[in-house]
Coordinates of C-alpha atoms and ligand atoms in Angstrom, one line a residue:
M26 CA 4.6 45.5 34.6
N27 CA 2.0 45.0 37.4
L28 CA 2.5 43.2 40.7
R29 CA 1.0 40.0 39.3
N30 CA 3.8 39.8 36.7
W31 CA 6.4 40.2 39.4
F32 CA 4.9 37.6 41.6
D33 CA 4.7 35.1 38.9
T34 CA 8.4 34.5 39.1
S35 CA 7.6 32.7 42.4
F36 CA 4.3 31.3 41.4
R37 CA 5.4 29.8 38.2
L38 CA 9.2 28.8 38.9
R39 CA 8.7 27.8 42.4
S40 CA 5.2 26.3 42.2
D41 CA 6.1 23.2 44.2
E42 CA 8.2 24.8 46.7
P43 CA 7.2 25.7 50.2
A44 CA 5.9 29.3 50.4
L45 CA 4.0 30.0 53.6
E46 CA 3.6 28.5 57.0
W47 CA 0.4 29.3 58.6
K48 CA -1.0 27.8 61.8
G49 CA 1.0 24.5 61.4
A50 CA 0.1 23.9 57.8
T51 CA 2.6 24.7 54.8
Y52 CA 1.4 25.9 51.5
T53 CA 3.4 25.9 48.2
F54 CA 3.7 28.9 45.9
G55 CA 1.3 27.1 43.5
E56 CA -1.3 26.7 46.1
I57 CA -1.0 30.4 47.1
D58 CA -1.4 31.3 43.4
A59 CA -4.4 29.0 43.1
R60 CA -6.1 30.2 46.3
S61 CA -5.9 33.8 45.3
N62 CA -7.1 33.0 41.6
R63 CA -10.2 31.3 43.2
M64 CA -10.7 34.3 45.5
A65 CA -10.4 36.5 42.5
H66 CA -13.2 34.6 40.6
A67 CA -15.3 34.9 43.7
L68 CA -14.8 38.7 43.9
S69 CA -15.6 38.9 40.1
A70 CA -18.8 37.0 40.7
R71 CA -19.8 39.6 43.2
G72 CA -19.3 42.3 40.5
F73 CA -16.0 43.4 41.4
Q74 CA -14.1 45.3 38.4
R75 CA -10.9 47.1 38.2
G76 CA -10.6 50.3 40.1
D77 CA -13.3 49.2 42.8
R78 CA -12.3 49.3 46.4
L79 CA -12.2 46.4 48.8
A80 CA -11.7 47.3 52.5
L81 CA -10.5 44.5 54.8
Y82 CA -10.6 44.5 58.5
L83 CA -8.9 41.2 59.5
A84 CA -5.9 40.1 61.7
N85 CA -3.1 38.3 59.9
S86 CA -4.1 35.1 58.2
I87 CA -3.9 33.3 55.0
D88 CA -7.2 34.7 54.0
F89 CA -5.6 38.2 54.3
I90 CA -3.2 37.1 51.7
D91 CA -5.6 35.5 49.5
I92 CA -7.8 38.5 49.3
F93 CA -5.0 40.9 48.9
L94 CA -3.6 38.8 46.0
A95 CA -7.0 38.5 44.3
C96 CA -7.3 42.4 44.4
V97 CA -3.9 42.8 43.0
K98 CA -4.7 40.2 40.2
L99 CA -8.2 42.2 39.3
G100 CA -6.9 45.5 39.6
V101 CA -9.2 46.1 42.6
I102 CA -7.9 48.7 45.0
F103 CA -7.0 47.1 48.4
V104 CA -7.8 49.1 51.6
P105 CA -6.4 47.6 54.6
V106 CA -7.8 48.8 57.9
N107 CA -6.1 48.6 61.4
I108 CA -8.1 45.9 63.4
L109 CA -7.6 48.0 66.5
Y110 CA -9.8 50.8 65.1
R111 CA -13.2 51.2 66.6
E112 CA -16.5 52.4 65.0
R113 CA -15.6 56.0 65.1
E114 CA -12.4 55.5 63.3
L115 CA -13.8 52.9 60.8
S116 CA -16.7 55.1 59.7
H117 CA -14.4 57.7 58.2
I118 CA -12.3 55.3 56.2
L119 CA -15.4 53.6 54.8
S120 CA -17.2 56.8 53.8
D121 CA -14.0 58.1 52.3
S122 CA -12.8 55.1 50.2
E123 CA -16.5 53.8 49.3
P124 CA -15.6 50.2 49.2
K125 CA -17.7 47.8 47.2
L126 CA -17.3 45.3 50.0
F127 CA -16.0 45.5 53.6
V128 CA -14.5 42.1 54.6
T129 CA -14.7 41.4 58.4
E130 CA -14.5 38.1 60.2
K131 CA -18.3 37.9 59.8
E132 CA -18.1 38.2 56.0
L133 CA -15.2 35.7 55.6
P134 CA -17.0 32.3 55.8
A135 CA -19.2 33.2 52.8
L136 CA -16.2 34.5 50.9
R137 CA -14.2 31.4 51.5
A138 CA -17.2 29.1 50.5
E139 CA -17.7 31.1 47.2
A140 CA -14.0 30.8 46.4
A141 CA -13.9 27.0 47.0
A142 CA -16.0 26.3 43.9
Q143 CA -14.0 28.5 41.6
P144 CA -11.4 27.5 38.9
A145 CA -7.7 27.6 40.0
D146 CA -6.5 29.6 37.0
L147 CA -7.2 33.1 36.1
R148 CA -7.0 35.2 33.0
E149 CA -4.7 38.2 33.3
T150 CA -6.2 41.5 33.8
P151 CA -4.6 44.4 31.7
L152 CA -3.0 46.6 34.2
D153 CA 0.0 49.0 34.0
G154 CA 2.5 49.7 36.8
E155 CA 0.9 53.1 37.4
S156 CA -2.5 51.6 38.4
P157 CA -3.3 51.9 42.2
A158 CA -2.8 48.8 44.1
A159 CA -3.7 50.0 47.6
L160 CA -5.2 52.8 49.4
V161 CA -3.5 53.0 52.9
Y162 CA -5.1 55.4 55.4
T163 CA -2.5 57.5 57.4
S164 CA -3.4 58.9 60.7
G165 CA -4.2 62.6 59.7
T166 CA -2.6 65.7 61.2
T167 CA -5.8 67.6 60.8
G168 CA -7.7 64.9 62.6
V169 CA -9.0 63.0 59.6
S170 CA -6.9 60.4 58.0
K171 CA -6.1 60.3 54.3
G172 CA -5.9 57.4 51.9
A173 CA -2.3 57.3 50.4
I174 CA -2.6 55.8 46.9
L175 CA 0.2 53.4 46.4
T176 CA 0.7 52.0 42.9
H177 CA 1.8 48.6 41.6
N178 CA 5.1 50.4 40.7
N179 CA 5.6 51.9 44.2
F180 CA 5.4 48.4 45.7
A181 CA 7.5 46.9 42.9
V182 CA 10.4 49.3 43.2
N183 CA 10.5 49.1 47.0
A184 CA 10.6 45.2 47.0
S185 CA 13.4 45.2 44.3
N186 CA 15.3 47.7 46.3
L187 CA 15.0 45.8 49.5
L188 CA 16.0 42.5 47.9
D189 CA 19.2 44.1 46.6
A190 CA 20.0 46.1 49.7
W191 CA 19.3 43.5 52.3
R192 CA 20.4 40.5 50.0
I193 CA 17.1 38.6 50.3
S194 CA 16.8 35.5 48.3
S195 CA 14.8 32.3 47.9
T196 CA 17.1 30.6 50.5
D197 CA 15.9 32.9 53.3
R198 CA 13.5 31.7 56.0
F199 CA 11.4 34.8 56.9
L200 CA 9.4 35.2 60.2
L201 CA 6.7 37.9 59.9
A202 CA 4.8 38.8 63.1
L203 CA 4.0 42.5 62.0
P204 CA 0.4 43.4 61.4
L205 CA -0.4 43.2 57.6
F206 CA -2.8 46.2 57.6
H207 CA 0.3 48.5 57.8
V208 CA 2.9 49.3 55.0
H209 CA 5.7 47.8 57.0
A210 CA 4.3 44.3 56.8
L211 CA 2.4 44.7 53.6
G212 CA 5.1 46.6 51.5
N213 CA 8.1 45.2 53.1
G214 CA 7.0 41.8 54.4
L215 CA 4.7 40.4 52.0
H216 CA 6.4 41.8 48.9
C217 CA 9.9 40.7 49.8
W218 CA 8.5 37.1 50.5
L219 CA 6.8 37.1 47.1
F220 CA 9.5 38.8 45.1
S221 CA 12.3 36.6 46.5
G222 CA 10.4 33.2 46.7
C223 CA 11.6 32.6 50.1
R224 CA 9.7 30.5 52.8
M225 CA 7.7 32.6 55.3
R226 CA 6.1 31.8 58.6
L227 CA 3.3 34.2 59.3
L228 CA 2.2 34.9 62.8
E229 CA -1.2 36.2 63.8
R230 CA 0.7 38.8 65.9
F231 CA 3.9 39.3 67.8
E232 CA 3.4 37.9 71.4
H233 CA 6.5 38.5 73.3
E234 CA 6.0 35.6 75.7
K235 CA 6.1 33.1 72.8
A236 CA 8.5 35.1 70.4
A237 CA 11.7 33.2 71.4
A238 CA 10.0 29.8 71.1
E239 CA 8.7 30.7 67.6
F240 CA 12.3 31.7 66.6
L241 CA 13.7 28.4 67.8
D242 CA 11.0 26.4 66.2
F243 CA 11.1 28.1 62.8
R244 CA 14.9 28.9 62.7
P245 CA 14.4 32.0 60.5
T246 CA 17.2 33.8 58.8
L247 CA 15.3 37.1 58.5
F248 CA 13.0 39.2 60.8
F249 CA 11.6 42.5 60.3
G250 CA 10.4 44.3 63.5
V251 CA 9.5 47.7 65.3
P252 CA 11.7 48.9 68.1
T253 CA 9.0 47.7 70.7
M254 CA 9.6 44.1 69.5
Y255 CA 13.4 44.3 69.9
V256 CA 12.9 45.7 73.5
R257 CA 10.6 42.8 74.2
L258 CA 13.3 40.3 72.8
L259 CA 15.9 41.7 75.2
D260 CA 14.1 39.7 77.9
T261 CA 15.2 36.4 76.1
P262 CA 17.6 34.3 78.4
P263 CA 21.2 34.7 77.0
D264 CA 21.7 31.0 76.0
T265 CA 18.4 31.1 73.9
A266 CA 19.3 34.4 72.4
R267 CA 22.8 33.0 71.3
E268 CA 21.0 30.1 69.8
I269 CA 18.6 32.3 67.9
G270 CA 21.4 34.4 66.8
R271 CA 23.4 31.5 65.4
G272 CA 20.8 30.8 62.6
M273 CA 19.9 34.5 61.8
R274 CA 21.2 36.5 58.9
L275 CA 19.5 39.8 59.3
F276 CA 17.3 41.6 61.9
V277 CA 15.7 44.8 60.5
S278 CA 14.1 47.7 62.5
G279 CA 11.9 50.6 61.5
S280 CA 8.6 52.5 61.9
A281 CA 10.0 54.3 65.0
P282 CA 13.5 55.2 66.3
L283 CA 15.6 52.4 67.5
P284 CA 17.4 53.7 70.6
A285 CA 21.3 53.2 70.4
Q286 CA 21.2 51.3 73.7
V287 CA 18.8 48.9 72.4
L288 CA 20.9 48.3 69.4
E289 CA 23.9 47.8 71.5
D290 CA 22.1 45.5 74.2
F291 CA 20.6 43.5 71.3
R292 CA 24.1 42.9 69.7
K293 CA 25.6 41.8 73.0
L294 CA 22.7 39.3 73.6
F295 CA 22.0 38.0 70.0
G296 CA 25.4 38.7 68.4
H297 CA 23.6 40.8 65.5
T298 CA 23.7 44.4 64.7
I299 CA 20.1 45.3 63.9
L300 CA 19.8 47.1 60.4
E301 CA 17.7 50.3 61.0
R302 CA 15.9 51.8 58.1
Y303 CA 13.4 54.6 57.5
G304 CA 10.0 54.7 55.7
M305 CA 6.6 56.1 55.5
T306 CA 3.2 55.0 54.3
E307 CA 3.4 57.6 51.4
T308 CA 6.8 56.5 50.3
I309 CA 7.2 52.9 51.5
M310 CA 11.1 52.8 52.1
N311 CA 13.5 55.6 51.7
I312 CA 16.6 55.4 53.5
S313 CA 18.5 52.3 55.0
N314 CA 21.6 51.4 56.8
P315 CA 24.0 49.4 54.7
Y316 CA 24.1 45.6 54.7
D317 CA 27.9 45.8 54.5
G318 CA 29.6 48.5 56.1
E319 CA 28.7 50.4 59.3
R320 CA 25.2 50.2 60.6
R321 CA 25.5 53.4 62.5
P322 CA 23.5 53.5 65.9
G323 CA 20.9 56.4 65.8
S324 CA 21.2 56.7 62.0
V325 CA 19.0 55.5 59.2
G326 CA 21.8 55.3 56.6
F327 CA 21.8 56.3 52.9
P328 CA 18.9 56.8 50.5
L329 CA 17.8 53.5 48.7
P330 CA 18.6 53.5 44.9
G331 CA 16.4 55.8 42.9
V332 CA 15.5 57.7 46.0
Q333 CA 16.5 61.4 46.1
A334 CA 16.6 63.1 49.5
R335 CA 17.3 66.8 50.4
I336 CA 17.2 68.7 53.7
L337 CA 15.8 72.1 53.6
N338 CA 15.6 75.0 56.1
E339 CA 12.5 77.1 56.8
D340 CA 13.2 79.3 53.7
G341 CA 13.5 76.4 51.5
Q342 CA 17.3 76.5 51.3
E343 CA 19.3 73.2 51.2
V344 CA 21.3 73.1 54.6
P345 CA 25.0 72.1 54.8
D346 CA 25.9 68.7 56.2
G347 CA 25.5 68.5 59.9
E348 CA 22.7 70.9 60.2
T349 CA 19.1 70.0 60.7
G350 CA 16.1 70.8 58.5
E351 CA 13.0 69.2 57.0
L352 CA 13.5 66.1 54.9
Y353 CA 12.1 66.1 51.3
L354 CA 12.0 63.1 49.0
K355 CA 11.6 62.3 45.2
G356 CA 11.5 58.9 43.6
P357 CA 9.6 56.2 42.0
N358 CA 8.7 54.9 45.5
V359 CA 6.7 58.1 46.2
F360 CA 2.9 57.5 46.2
A361 CA 0.5 59.0 43.6
G362 CA -1.3 61.4 46.0
Y363 CA -4.2 61.3 48.5
W364 CA -7.5 59.7 47.5
R365 CA -9.8 62.3 46.4
R366 CA -8.0 65.1 48.3
E367 CA -6.4 67.3 45.6
D368 CA -5.7 70.1 48.2
A369 CA -3.9 67.7 50.6
T370 CA -1.8 66.3 47.7
R371 CA -0.9 69.7 46.4
S372 CA 0.4 70.7 49.9
A373 CA 2.2 67.6 50.5
F374 CA 4.6 68.3 47.6
V375 CA 6.9 71.3 46.7
D376 CA 8.2 71.4 43.2
G377 CA 7.6 67.7 42.8
W378 CA 9.4 66.9 46.3
F379 CA 7.4 65.2 49.0
K380 CA 7.6 66.9 52.4
T381 CA 8.0 64.2 54.9
G382 CA 7.5 66.3 58.0
D383 CA 10.5 64.5 59.5
I384 CA 13.6 66.7 60.7
A385 CA 16.8 65.2 59.6
R386 CA 20.5 66.0 59.2
R387 CA 23.1 64.4 57.0
S388 CA 26.7 63.7 58.2
P389 CA 29.7 64.6 56.0
D390 CA 30.1 60.9 55.0
G391 CA 26.3 60.8 53.9
Y392 CA 24.5 59.0 56.7
Y393 CA 21.1 60.4 57.5
T394 CA 19.9 60.8 61.1
L395 CA 16.2 61.5 62.0
C396 CA 16.1 64.2 64.8
G397 CA 12.3 64.6 65.3
R398 CA 9.2 65.5 63.5
R399 CA 7.4 68.8 62.6
S400 CA 4.1 67.7 63.9
D401 CA 3.4 66.4 67.3
L402 CA 2.9 62.8 66.1
I403 CA 3.3 60.2 68.9
I404 CA 4.7 56.8 67.9
S405 CA 3.6 54.0 70.3
G406 CA 4.9 50.5 69.7
G407 CA 5.2 51.5 66.0
F408 CA 1.6 52.8 65.8
N409 CA 1.0 56.4 64.9
I410 CA -1.2 58.7 67.1
Y411 CA -2.0 62.2 66.2
P412 CA -2.9 64.0 69.5
R413 CA -5.5 66.2 67.8
E414 CA -7.7 63.2 67.1
I415 CA -7.7 62.2 70.8
E416 CA -8.1 65.8 71.9
E417 CA -11.2 66.1 69.7
F418 CA -12.8 63.1 71.2
L419 CA -12.0 64.1 74.7
M420 CA -13.5 67.7 74.1
E421 CA -16.7 66.0 72.8
Q422 CA -17.2 64.7 76.5
P423 CA -19.5 66.8 78.7
E424 CA -17.1 67.0 81.7
V425 CA -14.1 68.2 79.6
A426 CA -13.6 72.0 79.1
E427 CA -10.2 71.6 77.5
A428 CA -7.8 68.8 76.6
A429 CA -4.3 68.4 75.4
V430 CA -2.6 65.1 74.7
A431 CA 1.2 64.8 74.5
G432 CA 3.7 61.9 74.2
E433 CA 5.6 60.7 77.3
P434 CA 8.7 58.5 76.9
D435 CA 8.2 54.8 77.6
H436 CA 10.9 52.2 77.8
R437 CA 8.9 49.5 76.0
R438 CA 6.7 51.3 73.5
G439 CA 9.0 54.3 72.8
E440 CA 6.3 56.8 73.7
V441 CA 2.8 56.6 75.2
P442 CA 0.0 59.2 75.1
V443 CA -0.9 61.3 78.2
A444 CA -4.0 63.4 78.5
Y445 CA -4.1 66.7 80.4
I446 CA -7.8 67.7 81.2
V447 CA -9.3 71.0 82.3
P448 CA -12.6 70.0 83.9
R449 CA -15.9 71.7 83.1
G450 CA -16.6 72.7 86.7
G451 CA -16.5 70.3 89.6
D452 CA -14.8 67.0 89.7
C453 CA -13.9 65.0 86.6
D454 CA -14.1 61.2 86.9
T455 CA -11.0 60.1 84.9
A456 CA -11.9 56.5 85.1
A457 CA -15.1 57.1 83.3
L458 CA -13.4 59.1 80.7
E459 CA -10.8 56.3 80.3
A460 CA -13.6 53.7 79.8
R461 CA -15.1 55.9 77.1
C462 CA -11.8 56.2 75.3
R463 CA -11.3 52.5 75.4
E464 CA -14.8 52.0 73.8
N465 CA -14.4 54.5 71.1
L466 CA -10.6 54.6 70.1
A467 CA -8.0 52.0 69.1
S468 CA -6.4 50.7 72.2
F469 CA -3.0 52.2 71.4
K470 CA -4.5 55.6 71.3
C471 CA -6.0 55.6 74.8
P472 CA -4.1 57.9 77.1
R473 CA -2.2 56.0 79.6
R474 CA -2.7 58.6 82.2
F475 CA -5.3 61.4 82.7
I476 CA -4.1 64.5 84.5
V477 CA -6.5 67.0 85.8
V478 CA -5.2 70.6 85.6
E479 CA -6.5 74.0 86.2
K480 CA -5.5 75.5 82.9
L481 CA -3.4 74.6 79.9
P482 CA -0.2 76.5 79.2
R483 CA -0.7 78.6 76.2
N484 CA 1.4 81.1 74.4
A485 CA 0.5 84.6 73.3
L486 CA -1.4 83.3 70.2
G487 CA -3.4 80.9 72.4
K488 CA -1.6 77.9 71.2
V489 CA -1.1 75.1 73.8
Q490 CA 2.5 74.7 74.6
K491 CA 2.9 71.0 74.8
H492 CA 6.5 71.1 76.2
L493 CA 5.1 72.8 79.3
L494 CA 2.2 70.5 80.0
G495 CA 4.3 68.5 82.6
A496 CA 5.0 71.6 84.6
A497 CA 1.3 72.6 84.4
A498 CA 0.5 69.4 86.2
Q499 CA 2.8 70.1 89.2
Ligands
MCA2 C1 -1.0 45.5 69.7 N1 -2.2 45.2 70.1 C2 -2.9 44.3 69.3 C3 -1.9 44.0 68.3 N2 -0.9 44.6 68.5 N3 -4.0 43.9 69.4 C4 -4.3 42.9 68.3 N4 -3.6 42.6 67.3 C5 -2.4 43.1 67.2 N5 -1.6 42.8 66.3 C6 -2.7 45.8 71.2 C7 -2.9 45.1 72.5 O1 -4.1 44.6 72.6 C8 -2.6 46.0 73.7 O2 -3.7 46.8 73.9 C9 -1.6 47.0 73.0 O3 -1.8 46.9 71.6 C10 -0.2 46.6 73.4 O4 0.0 45.2 73.2 P1 1.0 44.3 74.0 O5 0.6 43.0 73.9 O6 1.3 44.8 75.3 O7 2.2 44.2 73.2 P2 3.7 45.0 73.1 O8 4.7 44.0 73.6 O9 3.5 46.3 73.8 O10 4.0 45.1 71.7 C11 3.0 45.6 70.7 C12 3.5 45.5 69.3 C13 2.5 46.2 68.4 C14 3.4 43.9 69.0 C15 4.9 45.8 69.0 O11 2.5 47.5 68.9 C16 2.8 46.0 67.0 O12 2.5 44.9 66.3 N6 3.3 47.1 66.3 C17 3.6 47.2 65.0 C18 2.9 48.3 64.4 C19 3.4 48.6 62.9 O13 3.6 47.5 62.2 N7 3.6 49.8 62.5 C20 4.1 50.1 61.2 C21 3.5 51.4 60.8 P3 -4.1 47.2 75.4 O14 -3.1 48.4 75.7 O15 -5.5 47.6 75.5 O16 -3.7 46.1 76.3 S1 4.6 52.6 60.2 C22 4.8 51.9 58.5 O17 4.3 51.0 58.1 C23 6.0 52.6 57.8 C24 6.0 52.4 56.3 C25 7.3 52.1 58.4 O18 8.3 52.9 58.4 O19 7.4 50.9 58.6
AMP3 P1 3.5 56.0 58.9 O1 2.9 57.4 58.5 O2 2.7 55.2 59.8 O3 4.0 55.4 57.7 O4 4.9 56.5 59.7 C1 5.9 57.1 59.2 C2 6.7 57.8 60.2 O5 7.3 56.9 61.1 C3 7.8 58.6 59.6 O6 7.4 59.8 59.1 C4 8.8 58.7 60.7 O7 8.4 59.8 61.7 C5 8.6 57.5 61.4 N1 9.7 56.4 61.2 C6 9.8 55.3 60.3 N2 10.9 54.7 60.5 C7 11.7 55.5 61.4 C8 12.9 55.3 62.0 N3 13.8 54.2 61.6 N4 13.4 56.0 63.0 C9 12.6 57.1 63.3 N5 11.3 57.3 62.9 C10 10.8 56.4 61.9

């Protein structure tokens, strides 16, 4: 079965029911189906065939959904691109994925016009569940990002698991404010909506000043967020928070660690215990706290059905409960490999188990807790940042001799990047450096501070000791 077959339950059986609220208008499932059929015809008319790639650089919108669904229906591989990316970041993704079309705001009016004149129904494209549905670029540990190939089955298994695990049904009202270009909103958000046939209100983005008003207006029962969103929601006045809490059924958090204190403060304010879960672009969702039963602060819960997890030490031996090691995963949710990167795919797996790079431990009663990461990945507001990418950019600047970037704890965003710079002789104008970062890198990757140091702390092998960077700046 492909995703269209799964979505048809909502498209056919609920065709007259409200499906999507977008910018004040409401669309039925039948309308969503027809809009994407028209878009699919428009893409076919442009020569799109099964297996071609379409890259999309758009903020959340109904057009995003139309184009995604059109790709699914045609077997075209969808490549969502982070709209905060700049030229430098885009050029790699485009040259690597070789899309037949790169859809930006500029391209959209023409596509919309071409779709308007097309028929509302569409013949089925023969596609099996192992066909690639999307290529999602991860921020690469080696500096270049890699396209994770997610199949129709990967998305389908994930959505069915989440519907069961989190009791999502057509009676839910779902508020989605996460960016659709990431797997959190795409794999969990869109797919849970379409699989369950619930009513979804989509926001262009999460704006913390307007969030409470949006909740009160839409009265959702279901919300998915990153920890930064929950930290922001803690500013809600107590009466409003209680009112929001009364109508809600479930708040889910993921993409970065949810501090236990935030879980506790949120429970007091909204009267709900946030359900924390763990996922990755390459695997979609893996581990989740239970719907019934203890949602343990600081823990991500139990493996979802069909997901096998094991924790290995440096020698590849399974560790006893309570001890930490690297988390490995296996299951029908795990991606099909990296696009055109056989070497990277080979090294991502050991005996068929995917190496997550996350360090975890399991308690004797089966709860998993994430304890950190093997790489020096920084997660800021739920967006991933690999320091190496920023360091490489900084080192290309004429006034920089050496640079190291590390994460610094931040109450709102979890972590923020900070740059330590060794200048190439003389002074270093950090304001000018910052301006160049802003021009060339996504905003969340721009170091929040630039600290000029005489030298970087290195070990005997010459490797920068990131944990000593703070002291080097004294
Ligand atoms: C943030 N910014 C944006 C957006 N979000 N710009 C345009 N569109 C957006 N959607 C920029 C702002 O311009 C600003 O840049 C900076 O990011 C911080 O935004 P701010 O307004 O101060 O918002 P905030 O209150 O700090 O909250 C940010 C946020 C955002 C809304 C929480 O970070 C966000 O939407 N994060 C979700 C990321 C996500 O979905 N990750 C999932 C990946 P400036 O600094 O220049 O002012 S992980 C994943 O998918 C796996 C599978 C998993 O486990 O889920
Ligand atoms: P991405 O590659 O963007 O999909 O990000 C995946 C990474 O986000 C994981 O490898 C984890 O390090 C992190 N992550 C996701 N969910 C959680 C969570 N609940 N707690 C801690 N880290 C998380």
